[in-house]
Amino acid sequence: MAPSKSLLLRFEGKDGQFRLTVEPSDQFTSLLPKILDKLPKTTDSTSVVLSNKPHGGEERLLSSLKGVSIERVGLRHGDKLYLKYTEQAPMNGHSNAPPPTSSQPHNSSNRLNGLPIFPVEDQPVAPPPQTSPTATIKNPWEIVQQSPLDDRLDKQDGKISRPRDQKMCRHGPKGMCDYCMPLEPYAPEYLADKKIKHLSFHSYLRKINSATNKPELKSSYMPPLSEPYYRVRRDCPSGHPQWPEGICTKCQPSAITLQPQPYRMVDHVEFSSPAPINSLLDFWRSSGAQRLGFLYGRYEEYTEVPLGVKAVVEAIYEPPQVDEVDGISLQEWENEKEVAEVARLCGLQKVGVIFTDLIDAGAGDGTVICKRHIDSYFLSSLEIAFSARLQAQNPRPTKWSDSGRFGSSFVTCVLSGDEDGGIAISAFQASNSAVEMIRADIVEPSAEPSVMLVREEDDDSQPSRTRYIPEVFYRRINEYGASVQENAKPSFPVEYLLVTLTHGFPTESTAIFNSSDFTIENREIIGQSQELKTVAQKLGVNNDRADAEKGVRAASDFHLLCFLHGMGILSKDEEALLCRVARTHDLADGFQLLNTPGWATLLAILQESGERPPKRPSPFSQEAPNGYLSDSDQLAKRFKGARLT
């Protein structure tokens, strides 16, 4: 009888892969010493588990397989087994002393560029848990709850149907060939024909999933998405002290090669009505200062792009801010959660941010200066950093990522001058690489808006930082038409961190708020404030009576809803009913709202504090043509006694 041939078995664990040459008659327990030689020294030998799949397979404790041979299980040459194990706490030989303080530098061997490193850590935007920032979720497709829109798009086929080609197709009407078979949503010829620059997120997902998980190989399922991570991993299994005291090739980030992002998380930004845009521009027209607002709306399917997503904007809320001619400084937004609650009751959420960057051309015809064009920049480095921070605070949950989230659906819009001197809207997103580079504190904005700076590890202005800056490269086309790789230090163009979106307005207005003339919040600087008398005028309330039906119709205003929420008069159920009336304009719900005690209390308060009728003018005063005081005289009386110090 011929002797049995040796087998090569592959093993994969959280610390990497290795191979062992075994005999078919060997028992599994005899492999334990060889396996432990390949694992970290702190591995608990009693915790080693074998599995035939990385997730969801049959798991057996290695010590429980005593007497079981390899040939009995049916393993063949080249098969792979997956390992799971735990590590013991550090014993003698490992220092348990507390880490050095900021006044105590580390050993000279743990230095960057010859300078000592101090353990004062930069806190990133929305920092992950300190215990395991790179932890993945087991079976995210079963645990993560993504948006209903993503669930609907996941169920769609996404194929692009094509008609029968009269010249090339030789089959009958019910046949199909290469010239008429449906295309995949990521087909490059279709994207080039429709001039679609970026893949939609779900088209990109289909593309990489078809390459990652192939059913014909009968391999275990792996989530195809993984977020970039450019920071030092805190859960390194090698057993050395944490960064900055120690670092190895397993926990340090690899070199970064920047390239334009081929996909976008949102494909289109649709403004349901031009009224919110005009209201934002009115502030600039009145003061000459720039203005910022957050976009509230919803996400819908965008049929112009295969498996596309669009953000539909219904309202713009202007938070507290200090506006200047050349910039904006945001202040503390105390009622942000209250505004988010009102938006939730209206079926909306925060989908983006919009700001102005306008300079009057001085021609007297309303034209503005064109600052953003192909020869300058479209979004400055400071604005990309601002957009990346907001996207980091608003991640997108998805069951296709090993961490349960991937990218963000938060958009950034700019109101600026175009080449014709008019005011145009531009929509952008920061790439996923830009968000992670801002998180990791690798880049910083530059005084030159078209370039982004790469930070230095030994920054003299902040010597206590412990950042690790990996090598950053980018590819460009040189003067000879060849693609070359360049070092990104000290700066690189911002185009590598930017993704452009399309925008527009619907052919027929579909805005859920049919009123927009209530005073905008936080505009006291231009003499506009939200007062009870303004609410009384809006709802048709005076000292004698209240027009109930007019009040119900006028309540369809997002800014008015936020103001009424801040008053705290209506109960939660009454406020939910009010938001439903504002959203659906249902008369039955409107009459139900009129009969609630909270609405009656609101009308009573407005009647008591509403605007009084104008006084009869004095015969000795200078009258306006209509018999009342002119606006300038009323304004002068209003500010009588006020003085500037």
XYZ file of C-alpha atoms in Angstrom:
645
model
C 0.000 0.000 0.000
C 1.448 3.327 -1.039
C 2.188 5.772 1.792
C -0.180 8.702 2.128
C 0.992 12.027 0.827
C 1.508 15.042 3.065
C -1.124 17.778 3.063
C -0.704 21.531 3.091
C -3.286 23.247 5.309
C -3.816 26.994 5.465
C -4.769 28.797 8.680
C -6.120 32.332 9.012
C -6.629 34.323 12.206
C -6.840 37.902 13.364
C -3.029 38.187 13.283
C -2.560 36.943 9.727
C -2.208 33.729 7.756
C 0.239 30.808 7.840
C 0.605 27.292 6.418
C 1.439 23.938 7.971
C 2.512 20.663 6.363
C 0.739 17.741 8.061
C 0.114 14.042 7.554
C -3.443 12.771 6.994
C -3.120 10.484 9.990
C -2.119 13.300 12.359
C -4.569 14.184 15.082
C -5.748 17.766 15.507
C -4.409 17.997 19.065
C -0.902 17.276 17.760
C -1.090 20.474 15.696
C -1.442 22.699 18.756
C 2.317 23.290 19.332
C 2.843 24.174 15.662
C -0.129 26.544 15.688
C 1.001 28.272 18.886
C 4.411 28.912 17.318
C 2.678 31.022 14.657
C 0.474 32.968 17.104
C 1.393 35.716 19.586
C 3.256 34.566 22.688
C 0.382 35.657 24.935
C -2.160 33.336 23.250
C -4.159 31.164 25.638
C -3.625 27.581 24.390
C -6.985 26.438 25.791
C -8.935 29.055 23.816
C -7.896 28.070 20.271
C -10.990 27.375 18.156
C -11.092 25.964 14.607
C -13.806 26.820 12.086
C -14.454 26.064 8.428
C -15.794 29.579 7.742
C -14.737 33.057 8.940
C -18.284 33.821 10.082
C -21.204 31.551 10.831
C -19.355 28.262 10.331
C -18.983 25.199 12.542
C -16.637 26.019 15.411
C -14.819 23.385 17.476
C -12.435 23.869 20.377
C -9.091 22.399 19.348
C -8.611 20.649 22.700
C -11.965 18.864 22.236
C -10.800 17.152 19.003
C -8.665 14.575 20.820
C -8.515 11.336 18.822
C -9.871 12.949 15.628
C -7.533 12.658 12.645
C -7.286 15.043 9.706
C -8.307 12.421 7.124
C -11.386 11.560 9.171
C -12.709 15.121 8.814
C -12.183 15.017 5.057
C -9.713 17.858 4.680
C -7.851 17.973 1.393
C -4.635 19.503 0.180
C -4.828 23.349 0.258
C -7.947 23.662 2.441
C -8.189 26.655 4.770
C -9.210 26.675 8.433
C -10.033 29.768 10.476
C -8.682 30.372 13.972
C -10.181 32.191 16.915
C -8.388 32.657 20.212
C -7.936 34.969 23.154
C -4.798 36.385 24.713
C -3.738 36.338 28.332
C -3.003 39.443 30.342
C 0.682 40.563 30.360
C 2.727 38.676 32.954
C 6.249 39.222 34.278
C 8.505 40.972 31.856
C 5.865 43.549 30.844
C 5.762 46.815 32.685
C 2.506 47.645 34.424
C 3.641 51.125 35.387
C 1.365 54.016 34.449
C 2.137 55.778 31.180
C 4.378 58.822 31.401
C 2.770 62.205 31.706
C 3.053 65.079 29.277
C 6.045 66.418 31.220
C 7.960 63.124 30.912
C 9.292 62.331 27.432
C 9.539 58.730 26.302
C 12.658 56.739 25.607
C 14.943 58.017 22.929
C 14.148 55.001 20.742
C 10.494 56.077 20.496
C 10.948 59.356 18.683
C 9.992 60.897 15.365
C 12.627 62.917 13.517
C 14.789 62.834 16.648
C 12.244 64.688 18.796
C 10.550 63.183 21.873
C 6.857 62.326 21.616
C 4.427 63.332 24.337
C 1.202 61.360 24.923
C -1.276 64.207 24.467
C -3.709 62.863 21.939
C -5.705 64.867 19.395
C -9.412 64.120 19.728
C -10.846 63.453 16.251
C -14.281 64.439 15.041
C -16.831 62.013 16.505
C -14.081 59.815 17.976
C -14.696 56.067 17.937
C -14.680 54.119 21.217
C -11.309 54.121 22.900
C -11.441 50.365 23.594
C -11.425 49.231 19.979
C -11.710 51.974 17.350
C -11.278 49.516 14.491
C -13.686 46.879 15.756
C -15.902 45.295 13.143
C -19.470 44.082 13.522
C -20.192 40.384 13.218
C -22.822 39.762 10.541
C -23.640 43.463 9.899
C -26.240 42.428 7.314
C -28.325 41.046 10.184
C -27.750 43.760 12.808
C -27.379 47.144 11.085
C -30.594 49.012 10.392
C -30.149 51.171 7.323
C -32.578 53.641 5.784
C -35.771 52.402 4.048
C -34.508 53.929 0.802
C -31.359 51.796 0.914
C -33.475 48.723 1.610
C -35.603 49.445 -1.459
C -32.566 50.005 -3.680
C -30.978 46.785 -2.407
C -34.008 44.838 -3.623
C -33.962 46.379 -7.097
C -32.288 44.591 -9.959
C -30.595 47.740 -11.232
C -30.097 46.371 -14.753
C -30.339 48.871 -17.636
C -32.690 47.503 -20.277
C -31.872 47.985 -23.973
C -34.157 47.661 -27.002
C -33.548 45.145 -29.770
C -30.875 46.383 -32.185
C -32.346 46.276 -35.673
C -28.936 45.997 -37.344
C -27.044 43.601 -35.120
C -29.699 41.399 -33.507
C -30.478 38.269 -35.582
C -32.892 36.589 -33.181
C -36.641 36.761 -32.770
C -38.611 39.220 -30.620
C -38.340 36.966 -27.562
C -34.627 36.277 -27.936
C -31.639 38.077 -26.485
C -27.995 38.549 -27.460
C -24.958 40.614 -26.490
C -26.299 43.646 -28.331
C -29.613 43.886 -26.486
C -29.078 42.174 -23.155
C -29.500 44.430 -20.102
C -26.410 46.257 -18.851
C -25.137 46.364 -15.320
C -25.727 49.695 -13.502
C -21.964 50.306 -13.521
C -21.472 49.676 -17.258
C -18.850 52.227 -18.425
C -20.312 52.561 -21.932
C -23.692 53.614 -20.522
C -22.112 56.101 -18.122
C -20.039 57.617 -20.919
C -23.077 57.859 -23.209
C -25.161 59.620 -20.537
C -22.169 61.734 -19.391
C -22.416 60.473 -15.819
C -19.148 61.326 -14.104
C -19.520 59.297 -10.909
C -21.129 55.980 -10.095
C -24.003 56.028 -7.677
C -23.305 54.440 -4.310
C -25.456 51.371 -4.953
C -23.978 50.905 -8.441
C -20.497 50.998 -6.932
C -21.681 48.565 -4.284
C -22.894 46.116 -6.940
C -19.581 46.427 -8.762
C -17.278 45.650 -5.840
C -19.624 43.031 -4.397
C -19.524 41.067 -7.647
C -15.726 41.027 -7.384
C -15.581 40.296 -3.629
C -18.268 37.623 -3.276
C -18.554 35.157 -6.145
C -21.278 32.521 -5.677
C -19.555 30.077 -8.013
C -16.603 29.820 -5.605
C -18.929 28.813 -2.733
C -16.857 30.866 -0.310
C -18.146 32.557 2.828
C -19.726 35.984 2.491
C -17.586 39.028 3.280
C -18.880 42.628 3.544
C -17.532 44.372 0.432
C -17.181 47.843 1.990
C -14.542 48.987 4.434
C -13.975 52.571 5.524
C -10.467 54.019 5.136
C -8.493 54.222 8.361
C -5.361 56.392 8.445
C -4.726 56.425 12.207
C -2.576 54.211 14.388
C -4.646 51.213 15.478
C -5.103 51.092 19.226
C -6.008 47.393 19.349
C -2.772 46.038 17.914
C -2.395 42.318 18.838
C 1.415 42.352 18.872
C 1.612 43.062 22.596
C 3.778 46.214 22.484
C 2.878 49.436 24.348
C 0.342 51.677 22.658
C 1.334 54.520 20.409
C 3.292 56.745 20.860
C 5.337 54.487 23.158
C 5.400 51.697 20.587
C 4.431 51.013 16.980
C 4.766 48.158 14.490
C 3.845 47.352 10.911
C 0.504 45.885 11.998
C -0.808 49.020 13.703
C 0.751 51.817 11.676
C -1.237 53.106 8.668
C -0.004 52.385 5.178
C 0.995 55.015 2.670
C -1.926 56.965 1.171
C -2.308 57.298 -2.589
C -4.975 59.855 -3.429
C -7.070 59.484 -6.540
C -10.444 60.904 -7.586
C -13.292 59.029 -5.917
C -15.198 57.078 -8.604
C -18.542 57.095 -6.769
C -20.682 59.502 -4.759
C -22.992 58.861 -1.853
C -25.632 61.312 -3.181
C -26.072 61.992 -6.896
C -28.368 65.006 -7.013
C -29.605 67.880 -4.821
C -33.142 69.035 -5.576
C -34.638 72.187 -4.075
C -38.393 71.721 -3.903
C -38.949 75.490 -4.133
C -36.783 78.566 -4.846
C -38.299 80.397 -1.840
C -35.723 79.146 0.758
C -32.866 80.157 -1.554
C -34.334 83.625 -2.060
C -34.778 84.048 1.693
C -31.112 83.228 2.249
C -30.062 85.644 -0.491
C -32.219 88.410 1.000
C -29.890 88.542 3.999
C -26.902 89.157 1.729
C -28.829 91.746 -0.262
C -29.761 93.586 2.950
C -26.414 93.469 4.748
C -23.704 92.588 2.244
C -22.489 89.856 4.645
C -22.365 86.134 3.921
C -24.904 83.714 5.403
C -25.076 80.008 6.240
C -27.999 77.650 6.733
C -28.579 73.956 7.259
C -30.669 72.054 4.735
C -33.606 69.998 5.970
C -35.270 67.549 3.641
C -35.352 63.864 2.754
C -33.629 61.348 0.499
C -35.409 59.867 -2.493
C -34.593 57.673 -5.462
C -33.040 59.534 -8.408
C -34.094 57.862 -11.643
C -31.729 59.793 -13.930
C -28.801 57.747 -12.616
C -28.898 53.943 -12.204
C -29.718 53.212 -8.557
C -29.233 56.905 -7.792
C -30.131 58.890 -4.671
C -31.126 62.546 -4.446
C -31.500 64.917 -1.502
C -34.762 66.878 -1.657
C -34.464 70.154 0.286
C -37.655 71.533 1.858
C -36.372 74.171 4.286
C -33.231 76.055 5.323
C -32.629 76.833 9.006
C -30.112 79.558 9.848
C -28.282 78.837 13.128
C -26.687 81.514 15.349
C -23.695 82.942 13.530
C -21.493 86.005 13.113
C -21.546 87.089 9.482
C -18.820 89.082 7.798
C -18.233 90.251 4.261
C -15.557 87.596 3.736
C -16.607 84.786 6.056
C -18.885 83.232 8.678
C -18.282 82.173 12.276
C -20.764 79.706 13.738
C -21.839 80.143 17.365
C -23.270 77.659 19.836
C -26.564 76.273 18.557
C -28.548 75.638 21.695
C -31.838 74.513 20.140
C -30.379 72.179 17.520
C -32.100 69.131 19.014
C -35.445 70.973 19.142
C -35.162 71.901 15.449
C -34.258 68.295 14.623
C -37.354 67.121 16.518
C -39.605 69.475 14.528
C -38.019 68.232 11.318
C -38.595 64.624 12.383
C -42.278 65.317 13.024
C -42.480 66.748 9.512
C -40.788 63.689 8.022
C -37.511 65.549 7.376
C -33.907 65.341 8.495
C -30.730 67.369 8.179
C -29.343 66.605 4.713
C -26.685 69.258 4.204
C -25.419 72.797 4.579
C -25.506 75.829 2.282
C -23.644 79.123 2.457
C -23.112 82.204 0.314
C -19.868 83.547 -1.146
C -20.960 86.630 -3.030
C -19.309 89.949 -3.876
C -21.283 92.594 -5.707
C -19.736 93.566 -9.029
C -20.561 97.247 -8.450
C -22.295 97.656 -11.802
C -25.646 98.436 -10.212
C -27.431 95.703 -12.169
C -27.283 92.947 -9.530
C -24.315 91.104 -11.042
C -21.698 89.487 -8.813
C -18.027 88.625 -9.199
C -17.146 85.127 -10.381
C -14.596 83.749 -7.908
C -14.984 79.999 -8.422
C -14.089 78.595 -11.818
C -11.874 75.988 -13.436
C -8.747 78.156 -13.201
C -9.144 78.928 -9.464
C -11.125 76.539 -7.271
C -14.645 75.282 -6.715
C -14.423 74.554 -2.984
C -11.571 75.936 -0.897
C -9.423 73.822 1.404
C -11.045 75.415 4.465
C -14.529 74.637 3.142
C -13.541 71.030 2.374
C -12.315 70.608 5.958
C -15.587 72.106 7.230
C -17.639 69.819 4.992
C -15.578 66.770 6.008
C -16.195 67.444 9.701
C -19.932 67.679 9.141
C -19.902 64.454 7.133
C -17.959 62.745 9.920
C -20.688 63.773 12.365
C -23.398 62.357 10.073
C -22.280 58.853 8.972
C -24.410 56.655 6.738
C -25.409 53.294 8.210
C -25.176 50.364 5.834
C -25.226 46.604 6.241
C -22.647 46.192 3.468
C -19.749 47.528 5.562
C -17.766 45.578 8.143
C -18.080 48.510 10.563
C -21.810 49.092 9.977
C -21.289 52.518 8.402
C -19.740 53.875 5.239
C -19.357 57.465 4.097
C -22.054 60.084 4.584
C -25.057 61.452 2.688
C -24.447 64.994 3.980
C -24.093 67.504 1.103
C -22.551 70.967 0.828
C -24.003 73.693 -1.407
C -22.482 77.066 -2.297
C -24.213 80.170 -3.630
C -21.621 82.081 -5.647
C -21.188 84.019 -8.874
C -20.979 82.285 -12.232
C -19.130 83.324 -15.372
C -22.103 85.403 -16.551
C -22.249 87.448 -13.353
C -25.361 85.674 -12.047
C -25.856 83.781 -8.807
C -25.526 80.016 -9.212
C -25.727 76.992 -6.932
C -22.987 74.376 -6.728
C -23.241 71.097 -4.826
C -20.324 69.031 -3.505
C -19.266 66.340 -1.081
C -15.917 65.653 0.535
C -14.536 62.255 -0.411
C -14.281 59.458 2.146
C -10.499 59.854 2.096
C -10.852 63.543 2.915
C -13.087 62.765 5.896
C -10.609 60.253 7.306
C -7.631 62.552 6.704
C -9.390 65.287 8.657
C -10.220 62.780 11.411
C -6.611 61.647 11.578
C -5.356 65.255 11.589
C -3.156 64.579 8.554
C -4.074 67.672 6.521
C -4.953 71.259 7.298
C -6.375 74.145 5.227
C -4.030 76.500 3.447
C -4.081 80.252 2.875
C -4.130 79.338 -0.806
C -7.713 78.056 -1.288
C -6.838 75.669 -4.129
C -4.348 73.520 -2.192
C -4.409 71.470 1.012
C -1.400 71.247 3.331
C -0.008 68.011 4.757
C 0.850 68.417 8.437
C 4.275 67.758 9.884
C 4.882 65.407 12.795
C 7.197 67.887 14.518
C 4.901 70.899 14.226
C 6.617 73.651 16.233
C 3.360 75.450 16.943
C 1.905 72.432 18.749
C 4.779 70.329 20.091
C 2.548 68.134 22.294
C 0.691 66.441 19.459
C 1.169 62.743 18.900
C -0.062 62.465 15.355
C 1.407 59.911 12.998
C 1.661 61.215 9.455
C 1.964 58.464 6.830
C 3.350 59.071 3.379
C 0.808 60.777 1.096
C 1.003 60.584 -2.699
C -1.225 61.589 -5.584
C -1.227 60.865 -9.288
C -1.375 63.513 -11.994
C -0.910 63.881 -15.738
C 2.379 65.631 -16.484
C 3.258 67.861 -19.422
C 4.076 64.791 -21.535
C 0.661 63.211 -21.014
C 1.942 60.464 -18.720
C 0.434 59.531 -15.366
C 3.045 60.138 -12.679
C 2.983 59.813 -8.909
C 3.887 62.878 -6.867
C 4.623 63.333 -3.188
C 1.792 65.318 -1.592
C 4.086 67.109 0.847
C 3.933 69.965 1.507
C 0.672 70.545 -0.424
C -1.519 69.023 -3.105
C -4.587 70.172 -5.131
C -7.958 70.025 -3.385
C -9.583 68.332 -6.388
C -8.476 64.949 -5.021
C -10.704 65.454 -1.964
C -13.806 66.664 -3.788
C -16.844 65.019 -5.392
C -19.226 67.124 -7.501
C -23.009 66.655 -7.466
C -25.734 67.867 -9.775
C -28.547 70.122 -8.595
C -31.798 71.567 -9.848
C -35.450 72.403 -9.250
C -38.504 70.279 -10.128
C -40.596 71.218 -13.147
C -43.631 71.402 -10.872
C -43.251 72.620 -7.308
C -43.684 69.819 -4.799
C -42.837 71.760 -1.635
C -44.601 70.509 1.500
C -44.500 73.996 3.074
C -46.767 76.347 1.157
C -45.840 79.450 3.160
C -42.463 81.099 3.687
C -43.153 84.690 4.776
C -42.599 84.218 8.518
C -39.581 86.002 9.967
C -36.366 83.995 9.682
C -34.593 83.181 12.936
C -31.356 84.802 14.170
C -31.641 87.900 11.959
C -31.646 90.590 14.640
C -28.547 92.115 13.068
C -30.639 93.402 10.141
C -33.628 94.394 12.287
C -35.710 91.236 11.842
C -36.830 89.353 14.951
C -39.416 86.699 15.687
C -42.067 88.165 18.004
C -45.527 87.203 19.201
C -47.149 89.981 17.211
C -45.544 88.550 14.075
C -47.073 85.170 14.912
C -50.443 86.862 15.488
C -50.298 88.494 12.068
C -49.266 85.220 10.482
C -52.138 83.259 12.050
C -54.726 86.019 11.475
C -55.220 86.905 15.159
C -56.089 90.391 16.442
C -57.640 91.790 19.590
C -61.220 91.144 18.467
C -61.201 87.749 16.781
C -59.061 84.988 15.302
C -59.367 83.600 11.788
C -58.989 79.922 12.619
C -58.928 78.591 9.079
C -56.323 81.145 8.016
C -54.185 80.156 10.987
C -54.273 76.497 10.026
C -53.288 77.284 6.446
C -50.521 79.657 7.525
C -49.011 77.085 9.884
C -47.333 75.344 6.938
C -44.062 77.203 7.550
C -40.973 75.463 8.939
C -39.687 78.570 10.726
C -43.078 79.169 12.346
C -43.232 75.549 13.497
C -39.802 75.883 15.134
C -40.889 79.095 16.890
C -44.111 77.519 18.178
C -42.119 74.524 19.420
C -39.887 76.897 21.378
C -42.898 78.493 23.058
C -43.781 75.164 24.703
C -47.560 75.733 24.650
C -48.632 72.708 22.632
C -48.353 69.194 23.981
C -46.415 66.510 22.125
C -49.537 65.053 20.530
C -50.811 68.497 19.542
C -47.431 69.421 18.088
C -47.323 66.195 16.102
C -50.815 66.995 14.783
C -49.709 70.529 13.875
C -46.702 69.223 11.931
C -48.922 66.700 10.151
C -51.299 69.497 9.136
C -48.349 71.581 7.921
C -47.050 68.654 5.885
C -50.225 67.128 4.435
C -52.614 70.145 4.417
C -55.457 67.833 5.427
C -58.620 69.782 6.340
C -59.872 67.057 8.660
C -56.656 67.199 10.687
C -56.869 70.992 10.577
C -60.316 71.076 12.163
C -59.141 68.547 14.731
C -56.263 70.896 15.585
C -58.695 73.810 16.058
C -60.517 71.896 18.787
C -57.425 71.066 20.845
C -56.900 72.944 24.135
C -53.301 73.799 23.290
C -54.287 75.595 20.086
C -57.014 77.499 21.941
C -54.458 78.554 24.559
C -52.086 79.714 21.824
C -54.788 81.841 20.193
C -55.731 83.365 23.549
C -52.118 84.337 24.243
C -51.760 85.825 20.788
C -54.970 87.833 21.215
C -53.637 89.341 24.426
C -50.199 90.123 23.013
C -51.122 90.758 19.381
C -50.393 93.999 17.558
C -52.671 96.849 18.544
C -54.384 99.083 15.953
C -52.405 102.213 15.043
C -53.018 105.313 17.120
C -54.923 108.269 15.710
C -52.345 110.837 14.530
C -51.996 114.189 16.268
C -53.204 117.195 14.253
C -49.885 118.916 14.965
C -47.709 116.059 13.692
C -46.418 115.677 10.183
C -48.635 113.085 8.513
C -48.048 110.733 5.707
C -50.370 110.899 2.687
C -52.525 108.080 4.077
C -53.137 109.933 7.353
C -50.686 107.885 9.466
C -47.085 108.392 10.451
C -44.571 107.457 7.801
C -42.348 104.412 8.246
C -39.308 106.569 8.949
C -41.155 108.491 11.698
C -42.380 105.263 13.290
C -38.858 103.842 13.174
C -37.499 107.027 14.759
C -40.047 106.824 17.583
C -39.261 103.153 18.075
C -35.575 103.859 18.669
C -36.125 107.043 20.629
C -34.080 106.900 23.799
C -31.656 104.339 22.421
C -28.082 105.462 22.019
C -24.784 103.976 20.997
C -22.016 103.785 23.590
